[in-house]
CSV table of C-alpha atoms in Angstrom, one decimal:
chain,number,residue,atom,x,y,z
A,144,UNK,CA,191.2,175.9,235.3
A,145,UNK,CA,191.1,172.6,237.1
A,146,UNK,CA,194.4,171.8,238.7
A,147,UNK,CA,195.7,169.2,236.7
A,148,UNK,CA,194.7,171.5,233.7
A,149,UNK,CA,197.0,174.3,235.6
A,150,UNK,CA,199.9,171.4,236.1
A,151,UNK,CA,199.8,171.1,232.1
A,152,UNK,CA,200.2,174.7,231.2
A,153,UNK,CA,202.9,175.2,233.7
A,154,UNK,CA,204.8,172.7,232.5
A,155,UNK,CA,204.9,173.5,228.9
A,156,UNK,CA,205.7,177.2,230.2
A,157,UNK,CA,208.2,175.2,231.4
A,158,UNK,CA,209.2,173.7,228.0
A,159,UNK,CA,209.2,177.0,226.8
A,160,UNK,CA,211.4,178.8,229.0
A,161,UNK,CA,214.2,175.2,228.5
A,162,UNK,CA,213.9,175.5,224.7
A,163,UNK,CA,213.4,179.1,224.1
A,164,UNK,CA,215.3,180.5,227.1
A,165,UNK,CA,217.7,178.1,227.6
A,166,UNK,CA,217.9,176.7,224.5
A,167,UNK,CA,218.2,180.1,222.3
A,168,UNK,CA,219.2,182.7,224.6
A,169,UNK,CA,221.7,181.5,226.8
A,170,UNK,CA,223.9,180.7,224.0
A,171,UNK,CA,223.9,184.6,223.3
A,172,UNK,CA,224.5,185.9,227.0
A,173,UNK,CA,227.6,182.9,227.4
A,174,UNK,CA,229.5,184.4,223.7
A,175,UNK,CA,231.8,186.2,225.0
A,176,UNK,CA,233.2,183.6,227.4
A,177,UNK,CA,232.3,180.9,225.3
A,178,UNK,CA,234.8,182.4,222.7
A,179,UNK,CA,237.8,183.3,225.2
A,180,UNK,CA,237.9,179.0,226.1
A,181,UNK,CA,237.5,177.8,222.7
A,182,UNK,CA,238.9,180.6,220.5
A,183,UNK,CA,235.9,181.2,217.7
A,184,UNK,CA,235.3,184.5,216.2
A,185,UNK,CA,232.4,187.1,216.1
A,186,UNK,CA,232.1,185.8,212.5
A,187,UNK,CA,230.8,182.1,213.2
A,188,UNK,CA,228.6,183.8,215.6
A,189,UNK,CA,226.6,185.1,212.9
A,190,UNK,CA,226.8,181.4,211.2
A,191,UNK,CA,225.3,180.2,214.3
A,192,UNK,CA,222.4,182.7,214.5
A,193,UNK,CA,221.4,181.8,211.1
A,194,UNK,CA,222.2,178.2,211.4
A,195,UNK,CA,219.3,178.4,214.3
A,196,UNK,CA,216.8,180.6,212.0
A,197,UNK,CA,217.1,177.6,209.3
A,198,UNK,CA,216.7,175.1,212.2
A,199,UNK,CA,213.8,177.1,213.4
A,200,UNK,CA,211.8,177.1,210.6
A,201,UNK,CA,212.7,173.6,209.2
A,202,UNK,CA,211.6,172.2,212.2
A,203,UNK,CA,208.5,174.5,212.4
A,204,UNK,CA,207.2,172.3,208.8
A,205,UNK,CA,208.8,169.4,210.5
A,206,UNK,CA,206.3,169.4,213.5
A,207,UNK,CA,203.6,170.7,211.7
A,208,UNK,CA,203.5,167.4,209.1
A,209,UNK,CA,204.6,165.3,212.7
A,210,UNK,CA,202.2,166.4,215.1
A,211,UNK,CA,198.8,165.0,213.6
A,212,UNK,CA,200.9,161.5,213.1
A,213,UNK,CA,202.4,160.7,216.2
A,214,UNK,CA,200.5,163.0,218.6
A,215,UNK,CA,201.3,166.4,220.3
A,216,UNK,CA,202.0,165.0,223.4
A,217,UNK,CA,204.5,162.7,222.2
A,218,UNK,CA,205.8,165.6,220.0
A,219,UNK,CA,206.4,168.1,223.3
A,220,UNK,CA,207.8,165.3,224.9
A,221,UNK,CA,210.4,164.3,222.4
A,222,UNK,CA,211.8,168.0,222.1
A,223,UNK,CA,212.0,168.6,225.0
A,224,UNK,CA,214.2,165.3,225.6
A,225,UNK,CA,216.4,166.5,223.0
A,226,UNK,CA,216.4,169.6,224.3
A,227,UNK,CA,217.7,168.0,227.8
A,228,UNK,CA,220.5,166.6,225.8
A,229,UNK,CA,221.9,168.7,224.0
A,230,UNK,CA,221.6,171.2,227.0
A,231,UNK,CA,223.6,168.4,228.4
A,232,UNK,CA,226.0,167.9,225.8
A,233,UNK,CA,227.2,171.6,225.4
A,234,UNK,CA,229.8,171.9,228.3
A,235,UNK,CA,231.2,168.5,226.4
A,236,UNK,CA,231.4,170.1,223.3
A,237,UNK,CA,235.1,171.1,222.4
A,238,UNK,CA,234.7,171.5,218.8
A,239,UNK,CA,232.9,174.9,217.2
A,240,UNK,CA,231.4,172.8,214.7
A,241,UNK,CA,229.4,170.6,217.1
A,242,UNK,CA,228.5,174.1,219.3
A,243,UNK,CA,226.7,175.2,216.0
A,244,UNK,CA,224.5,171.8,215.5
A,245,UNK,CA,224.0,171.5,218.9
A,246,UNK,CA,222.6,175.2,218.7
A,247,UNK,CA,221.1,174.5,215.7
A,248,UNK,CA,218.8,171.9,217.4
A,249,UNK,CA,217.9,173.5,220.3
A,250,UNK,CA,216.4,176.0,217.6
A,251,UNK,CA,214.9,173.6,216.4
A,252,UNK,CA,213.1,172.2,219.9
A,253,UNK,CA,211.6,175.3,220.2
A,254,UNK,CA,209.2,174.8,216.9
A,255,UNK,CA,208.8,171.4,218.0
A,256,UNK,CA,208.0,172.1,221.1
A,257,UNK,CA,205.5,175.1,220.3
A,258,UNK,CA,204.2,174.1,217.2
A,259,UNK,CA,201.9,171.1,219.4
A,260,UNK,CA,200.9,173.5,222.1
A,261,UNK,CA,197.6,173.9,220.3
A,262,UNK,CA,196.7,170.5,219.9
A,263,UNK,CA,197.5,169.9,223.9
A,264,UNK,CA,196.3,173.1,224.9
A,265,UNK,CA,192.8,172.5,222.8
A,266,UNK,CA,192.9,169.3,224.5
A,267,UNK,CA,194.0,169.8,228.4
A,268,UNK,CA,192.5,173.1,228.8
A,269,UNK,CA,188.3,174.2,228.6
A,270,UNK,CA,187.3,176.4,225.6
A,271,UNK,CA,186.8,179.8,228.1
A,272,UNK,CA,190.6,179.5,229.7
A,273,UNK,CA,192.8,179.1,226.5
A,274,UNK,CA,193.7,182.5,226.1
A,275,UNK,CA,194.9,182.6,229.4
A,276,UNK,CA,196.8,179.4,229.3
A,277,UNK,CA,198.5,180.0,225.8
A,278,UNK,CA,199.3,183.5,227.1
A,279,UNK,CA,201.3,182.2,230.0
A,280,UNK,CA,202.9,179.9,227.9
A,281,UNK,CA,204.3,182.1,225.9
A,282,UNK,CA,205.2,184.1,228.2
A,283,UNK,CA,207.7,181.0,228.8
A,284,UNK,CA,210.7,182.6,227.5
A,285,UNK,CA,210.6,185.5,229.4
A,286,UNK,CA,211.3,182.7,232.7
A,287,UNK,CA,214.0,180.9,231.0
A,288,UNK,CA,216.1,184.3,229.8
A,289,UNK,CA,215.4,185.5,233.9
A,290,UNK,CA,216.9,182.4,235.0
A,291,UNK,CA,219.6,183.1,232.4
A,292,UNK,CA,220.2,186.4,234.1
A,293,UNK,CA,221.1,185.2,237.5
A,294,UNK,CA,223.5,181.9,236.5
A,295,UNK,CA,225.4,183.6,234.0
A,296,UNK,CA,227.0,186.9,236.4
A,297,UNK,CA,227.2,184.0,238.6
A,298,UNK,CA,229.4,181.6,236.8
A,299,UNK,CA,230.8,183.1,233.8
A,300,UNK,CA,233.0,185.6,235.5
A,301,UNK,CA,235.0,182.5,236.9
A,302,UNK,CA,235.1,181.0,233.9
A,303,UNK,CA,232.2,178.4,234.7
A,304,UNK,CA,230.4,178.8,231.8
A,305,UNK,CA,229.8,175.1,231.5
A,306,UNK,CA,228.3,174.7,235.0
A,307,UNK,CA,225.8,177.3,233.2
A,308,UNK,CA,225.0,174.5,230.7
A,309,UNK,CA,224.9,171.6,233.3
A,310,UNK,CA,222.6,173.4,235.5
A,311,UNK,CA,219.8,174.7,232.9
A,312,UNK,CA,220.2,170.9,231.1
A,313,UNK,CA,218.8,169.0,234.6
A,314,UNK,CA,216.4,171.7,235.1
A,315,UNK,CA,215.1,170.7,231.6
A,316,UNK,CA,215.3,166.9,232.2
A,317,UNK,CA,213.4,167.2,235.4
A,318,UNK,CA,210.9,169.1,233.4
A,319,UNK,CA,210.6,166.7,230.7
A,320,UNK,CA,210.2,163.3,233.7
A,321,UNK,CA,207.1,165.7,234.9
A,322,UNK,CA,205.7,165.8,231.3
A,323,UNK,CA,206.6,162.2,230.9
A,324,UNK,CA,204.1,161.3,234.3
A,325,UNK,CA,201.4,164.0,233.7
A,326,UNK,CA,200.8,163.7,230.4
A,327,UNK,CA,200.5,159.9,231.0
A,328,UNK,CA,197.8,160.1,233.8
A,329,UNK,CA,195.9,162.9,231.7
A,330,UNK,CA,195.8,160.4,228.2
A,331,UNK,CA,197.9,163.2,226.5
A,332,UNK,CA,200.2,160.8,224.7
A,333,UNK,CA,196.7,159.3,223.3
A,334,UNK,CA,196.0,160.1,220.1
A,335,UNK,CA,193.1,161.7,219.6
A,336,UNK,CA,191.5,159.4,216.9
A,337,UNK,CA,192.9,156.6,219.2
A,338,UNK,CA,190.7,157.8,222.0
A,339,UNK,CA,187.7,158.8,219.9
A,340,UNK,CA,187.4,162.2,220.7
A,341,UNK,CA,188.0,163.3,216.9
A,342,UNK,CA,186.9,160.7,214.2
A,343,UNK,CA,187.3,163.3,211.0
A,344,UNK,CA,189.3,162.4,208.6
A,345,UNK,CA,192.8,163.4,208.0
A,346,UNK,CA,193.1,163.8,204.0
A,347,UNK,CA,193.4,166.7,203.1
A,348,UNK,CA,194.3,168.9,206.4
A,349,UNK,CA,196.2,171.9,204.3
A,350,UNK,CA,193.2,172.2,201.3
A,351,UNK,CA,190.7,172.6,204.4
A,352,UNK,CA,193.1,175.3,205.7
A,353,UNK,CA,193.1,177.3,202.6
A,354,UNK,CA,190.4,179.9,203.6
A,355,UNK,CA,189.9,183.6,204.3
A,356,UNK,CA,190.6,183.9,208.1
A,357,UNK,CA,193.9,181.4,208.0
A,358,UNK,CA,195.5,183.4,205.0
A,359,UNK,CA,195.1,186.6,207.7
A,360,UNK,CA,196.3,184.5,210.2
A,361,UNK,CA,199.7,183.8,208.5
A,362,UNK,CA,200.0,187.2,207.0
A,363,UNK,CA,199.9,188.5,210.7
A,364,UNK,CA,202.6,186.1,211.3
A,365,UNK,CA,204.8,187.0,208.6
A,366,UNK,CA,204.1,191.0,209.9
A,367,UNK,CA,204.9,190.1,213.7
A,368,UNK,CA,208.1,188.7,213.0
A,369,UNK,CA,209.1,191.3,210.4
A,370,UNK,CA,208.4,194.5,212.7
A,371,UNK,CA,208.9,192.4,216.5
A,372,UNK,CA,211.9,190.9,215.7
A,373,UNK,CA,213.9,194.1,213.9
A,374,UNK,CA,212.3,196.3,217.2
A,375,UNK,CA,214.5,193.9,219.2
A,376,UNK,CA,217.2,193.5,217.5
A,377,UNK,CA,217.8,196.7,216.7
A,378,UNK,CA,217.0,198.6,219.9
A,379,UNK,CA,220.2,198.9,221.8
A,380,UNK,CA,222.7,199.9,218.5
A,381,UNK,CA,219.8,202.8,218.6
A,382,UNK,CA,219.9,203.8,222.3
A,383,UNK,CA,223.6,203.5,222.1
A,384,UNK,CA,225.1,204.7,218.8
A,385,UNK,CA,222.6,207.8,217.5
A,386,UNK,CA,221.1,208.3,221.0
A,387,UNK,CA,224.4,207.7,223.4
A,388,UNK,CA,222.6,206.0,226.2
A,389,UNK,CA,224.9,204.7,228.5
A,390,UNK,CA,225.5,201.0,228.9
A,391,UNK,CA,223.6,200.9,232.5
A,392,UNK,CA,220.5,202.3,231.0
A,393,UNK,CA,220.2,201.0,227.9
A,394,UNK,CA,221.0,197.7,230.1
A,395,UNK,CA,217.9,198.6,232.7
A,396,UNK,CA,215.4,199.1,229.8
A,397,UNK,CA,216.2,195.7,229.0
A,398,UNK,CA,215.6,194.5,232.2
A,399,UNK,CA,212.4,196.1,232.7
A,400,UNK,CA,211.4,194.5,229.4
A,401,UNK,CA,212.2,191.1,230.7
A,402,UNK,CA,210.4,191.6,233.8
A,403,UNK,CA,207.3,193.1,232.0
A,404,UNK,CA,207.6,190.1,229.7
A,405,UNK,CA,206.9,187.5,232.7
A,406,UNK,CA,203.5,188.6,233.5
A,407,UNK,CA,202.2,190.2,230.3
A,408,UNK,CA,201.3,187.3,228.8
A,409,UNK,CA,199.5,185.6,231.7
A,410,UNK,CA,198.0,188.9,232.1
A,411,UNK,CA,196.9,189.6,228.1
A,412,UNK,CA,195.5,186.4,228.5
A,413,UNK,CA,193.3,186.5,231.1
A,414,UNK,CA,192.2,189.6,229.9
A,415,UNK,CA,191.8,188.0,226.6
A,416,UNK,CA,189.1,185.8,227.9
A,417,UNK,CA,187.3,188.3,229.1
A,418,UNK,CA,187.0,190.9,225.9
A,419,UNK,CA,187.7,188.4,223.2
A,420,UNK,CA,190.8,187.5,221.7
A,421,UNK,CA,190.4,189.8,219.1
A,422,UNK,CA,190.2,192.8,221.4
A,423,UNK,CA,193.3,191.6,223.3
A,424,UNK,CA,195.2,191.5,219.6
A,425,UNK,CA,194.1,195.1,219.0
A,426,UNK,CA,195.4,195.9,222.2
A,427,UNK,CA,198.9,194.4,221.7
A,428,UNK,CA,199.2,196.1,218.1
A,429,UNK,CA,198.0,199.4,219.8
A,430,UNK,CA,201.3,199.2,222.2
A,431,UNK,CA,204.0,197.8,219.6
A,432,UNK,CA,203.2,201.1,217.5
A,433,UNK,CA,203.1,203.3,220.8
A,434,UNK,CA,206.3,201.9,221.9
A,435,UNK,CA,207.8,202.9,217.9
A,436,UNK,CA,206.1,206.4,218.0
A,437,UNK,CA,207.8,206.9,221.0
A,438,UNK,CA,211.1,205.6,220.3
A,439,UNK,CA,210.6,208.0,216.5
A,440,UNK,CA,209.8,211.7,218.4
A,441,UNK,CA,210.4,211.4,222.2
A,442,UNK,CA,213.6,209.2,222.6
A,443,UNK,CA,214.8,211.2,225.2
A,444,UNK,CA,215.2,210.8,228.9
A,445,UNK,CA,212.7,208.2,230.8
A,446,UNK,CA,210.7,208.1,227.2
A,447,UNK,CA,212.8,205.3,225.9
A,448,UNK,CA,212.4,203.2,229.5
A,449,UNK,CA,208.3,203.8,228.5
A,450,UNK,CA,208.4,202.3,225.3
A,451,UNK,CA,210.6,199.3,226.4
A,452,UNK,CA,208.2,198.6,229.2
A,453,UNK,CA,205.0,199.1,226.6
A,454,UNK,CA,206.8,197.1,224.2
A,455,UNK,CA,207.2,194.3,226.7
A,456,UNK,CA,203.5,194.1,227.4
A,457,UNK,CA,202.7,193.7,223.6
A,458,UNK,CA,205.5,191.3,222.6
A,459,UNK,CA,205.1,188.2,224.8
A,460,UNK,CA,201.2,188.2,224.5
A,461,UNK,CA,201.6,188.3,220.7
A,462,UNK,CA,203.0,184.2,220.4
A,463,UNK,CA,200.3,183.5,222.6
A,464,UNK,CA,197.3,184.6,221.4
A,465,UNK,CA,197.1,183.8,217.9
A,466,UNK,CA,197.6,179.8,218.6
A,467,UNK,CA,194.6,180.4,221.5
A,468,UNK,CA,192.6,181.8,218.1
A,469,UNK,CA,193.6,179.0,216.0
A,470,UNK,CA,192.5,176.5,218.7
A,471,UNK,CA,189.1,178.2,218.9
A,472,UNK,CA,188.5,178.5,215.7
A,473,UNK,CA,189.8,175.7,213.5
A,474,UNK,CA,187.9,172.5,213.6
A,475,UNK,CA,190.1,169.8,214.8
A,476,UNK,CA,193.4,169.3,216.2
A,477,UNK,CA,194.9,168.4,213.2
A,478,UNK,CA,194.0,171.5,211.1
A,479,UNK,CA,194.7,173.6,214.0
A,480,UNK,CA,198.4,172.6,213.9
A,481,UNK,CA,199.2,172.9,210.4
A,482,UNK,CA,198.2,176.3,210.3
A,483,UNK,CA,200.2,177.2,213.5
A,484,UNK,CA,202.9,175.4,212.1
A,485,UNK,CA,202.6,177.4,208.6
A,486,UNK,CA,202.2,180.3,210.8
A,487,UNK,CA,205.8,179.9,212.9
A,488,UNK,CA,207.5,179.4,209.5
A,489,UNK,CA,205.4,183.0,208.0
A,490,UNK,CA,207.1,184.6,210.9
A,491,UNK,CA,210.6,183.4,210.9
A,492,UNK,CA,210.4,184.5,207.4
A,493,UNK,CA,209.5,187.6,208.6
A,494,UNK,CA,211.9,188.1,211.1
A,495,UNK,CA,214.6,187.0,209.0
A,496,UNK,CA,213.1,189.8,206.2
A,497,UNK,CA,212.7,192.0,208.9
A,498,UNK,CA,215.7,192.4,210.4
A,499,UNK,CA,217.6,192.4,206.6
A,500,UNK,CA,215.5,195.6,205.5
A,501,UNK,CA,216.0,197.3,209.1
A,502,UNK,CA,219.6,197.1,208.6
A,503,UNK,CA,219.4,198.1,205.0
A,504,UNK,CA,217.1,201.2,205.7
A,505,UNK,CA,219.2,202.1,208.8
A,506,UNK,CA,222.2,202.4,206.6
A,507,UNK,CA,220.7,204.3,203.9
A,508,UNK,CA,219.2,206.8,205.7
A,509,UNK,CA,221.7,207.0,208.1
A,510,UNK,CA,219.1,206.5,211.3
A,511,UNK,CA,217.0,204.4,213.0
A,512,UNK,CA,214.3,207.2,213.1
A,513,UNK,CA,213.0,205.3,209.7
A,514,UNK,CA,213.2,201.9,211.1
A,515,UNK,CA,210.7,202.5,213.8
A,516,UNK,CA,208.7,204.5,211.8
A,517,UNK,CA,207.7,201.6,209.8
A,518,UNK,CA,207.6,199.5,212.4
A,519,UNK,CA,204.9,201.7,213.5
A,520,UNK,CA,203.3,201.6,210.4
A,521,UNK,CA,203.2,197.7,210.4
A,522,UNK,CA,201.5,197.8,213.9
A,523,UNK,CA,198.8,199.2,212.0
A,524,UNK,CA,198.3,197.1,209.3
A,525,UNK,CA,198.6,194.1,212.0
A,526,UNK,CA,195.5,196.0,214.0
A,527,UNK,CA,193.6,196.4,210.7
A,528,UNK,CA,193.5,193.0,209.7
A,529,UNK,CA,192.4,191.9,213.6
A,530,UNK,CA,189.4,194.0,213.4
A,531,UNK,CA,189.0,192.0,210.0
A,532,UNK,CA,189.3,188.5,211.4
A,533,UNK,CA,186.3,187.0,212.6
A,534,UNK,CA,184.7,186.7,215.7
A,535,UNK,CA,186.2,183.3,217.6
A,536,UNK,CA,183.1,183.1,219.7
A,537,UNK,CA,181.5,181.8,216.4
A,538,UNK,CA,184.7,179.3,217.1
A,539,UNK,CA,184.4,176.1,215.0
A,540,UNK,CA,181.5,177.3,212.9
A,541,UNK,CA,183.4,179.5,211.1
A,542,UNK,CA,185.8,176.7,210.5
């Protein structure tokens, strides 16, 4: 890629990391000071989490009916100023009520924000690189959570959990005055039927979306959110509680996931352009079940650090390369972003299916075992229907 081209994608990495890392994670690592200052319980923790989900996926539809009106670059760089500020107005916050919509929209700045990567990245980056780009992108989150990890043993234990918030809300604002500049110079905040670069019409967008290859497209999103998501959530009341792993391990595995996560997806990627995005998919799928088989009849000693590391090289690549597919195959920016955006909602409903029937069949049958099993079984399904997409090299003929 050209280096302004490289300047784009690193700063929506960037974006990524403020409004998924930052903006969804941090929250999660402050809880337990956060509740000794202002004195909430466990209980409107779980308010907050789903509070987020719903501001996930509102904001998913909300950006993916936005986008083709006011332009992805405009779109990027509005979340990411309200990211900046409500970053900024957390340490303020003295009221529970406000922490929960402030949470609420940084949730929803991360669908904003991701939802019209494909538009900029179909724009900003040449046909050959997008996998690469999209798969460092998404690897976004992965930075933010790492910067997490170093501010919060840092501040917390002295009761600085605010500075936490100060510091990761001017990172984000210096962020967003670098997007403001570089997508200026590179015509980003131009619409694209503005500039003449895309004259088709916009009636329409959704009936043109409704063929065979989208409708595989969102089912793998719904899939990846109901068997990533409970994998996740899930992993450490299973090391823990029917395995006993101590704290310290169970706390390196996630480590080593984290640090996996940051290159996988540039890597995936890269690799991606290369074999076909397709045979990168197939890849990821192949490691999410390995990691599950694993975690069903060898979780014992270093196996468990094995699947967390192959898990890690699946997971981050996965919310990369399926918009670099989209981009290459649909026929416009427009379409392209209402079926990612259709696609984020599919998977939060997933996720949010997901992680209800993993608790369900975890207390039913008394195990995990069964929750990785299917899991497993999903990974499948997920491979079988990318062997059944088509080929992305036909790209915008087959759209």
């Amino acid at each position: 890629m050209m280096r302004a081209n490289a300047l784009i994608v690193l700063l929506l990495t960037g974006l990524v990391a403020a409004t998924y890392g930052f903006g969804i994670y941090l929250f999660a690592q402050l809880v337990p000071d956060m509740r000794a200052s202002l004195g909430f319980d466990i209980a409107y923790v779980g308010t907050i989490t789903a509070a987020g989900q719903a501001g996930f996926l509102a904001s998913a539809l909300l950006a993916a009916w936005l986008t083709p009106r006011v332009g992805g670059g405009w779109m990027i760089f509005g979340s990411g100023a309200v990211c900046a500020l409500a970053l900024l107005l957390m340490p303020l916050a003295q009221n529970v009520v406000l922490i929960g919509v402030l949470l609420t929209v940084l949730a929803g700045t991360a669908a904003t924000v991701f939802v019209p990567m494909v538009e900029v990245i179909a724009r900003a980056v040449p046909y050959q690189y997008r996998g690469m780009a999209m798969g460092l992108v998404s690897s976004g989150t992965s930075y933010g959570v790492f910067i997490n990890s170093l501010l919060v043993p840092f501040y917390a234990p002295q009761g600085e959990w605010r500075t936490v918030w100060w510091i990761v809300g001017i990172i984000t604002i210096v962020l967003v005055v670098c997007v403001l500049v570089v997508f200026k110079r590179a015509r980003l905040f131009v619409r694209e039927d503005e500039d003449g670069s895309d004259g088709a019409p916009r009636k329409g967008v959704l009936r043109e979306a409704l063929q065979g290859w989208v409708y595989k497209v969102w089912s793998m999103n719904f899939l990846i959110g109901f068997s990533t998501f409970p994998f996740q959530n899930y992993l450490s009341s299973y090391l823990r509680t029917e395995l006993h792993f101590g704290v310290e391990y169970t706390a390196q595995i996630w480590a080593s996931i984290g640090f996996v996560g940051m290159f996988s997806g540039l890597a995936l990627g890269a690799l991606s352009d290369r074999i076909g995005l397709r045979g990168a998919m197939l890849m990821v799928y192949v490691c999410v079940a390995t990691a599950a088989v694993i975690l069903v009849i060898a979780p014992t000693g270093y196996w468990p650090m094995v699947a967390g590391v192959v898990f890690a090289v699946a997971f981050y690549p996965i919310f990369g390369l399926i918009p670099a597919y989209v981009s290459k195959m649909a026929s416009r920016a427009a379409l392209a972003v209402t079926i990612f955006g259709i696609a984020n909602i599919m998977q939060g409903i997933g996720g949010m299916l997901g992680n209800y029937c993993a608790g369900m069949l975890a207390s039913m049958s008394g195990s995990f075992v069964a929750v990785y099993s299917v899991i497993a079984g999903v990974a499948v399904v997920l491979a079988v229907l990318t062997a059944c997409l088509p080929n992305e090299r036909g790209g915008r003929q087959a759209a």
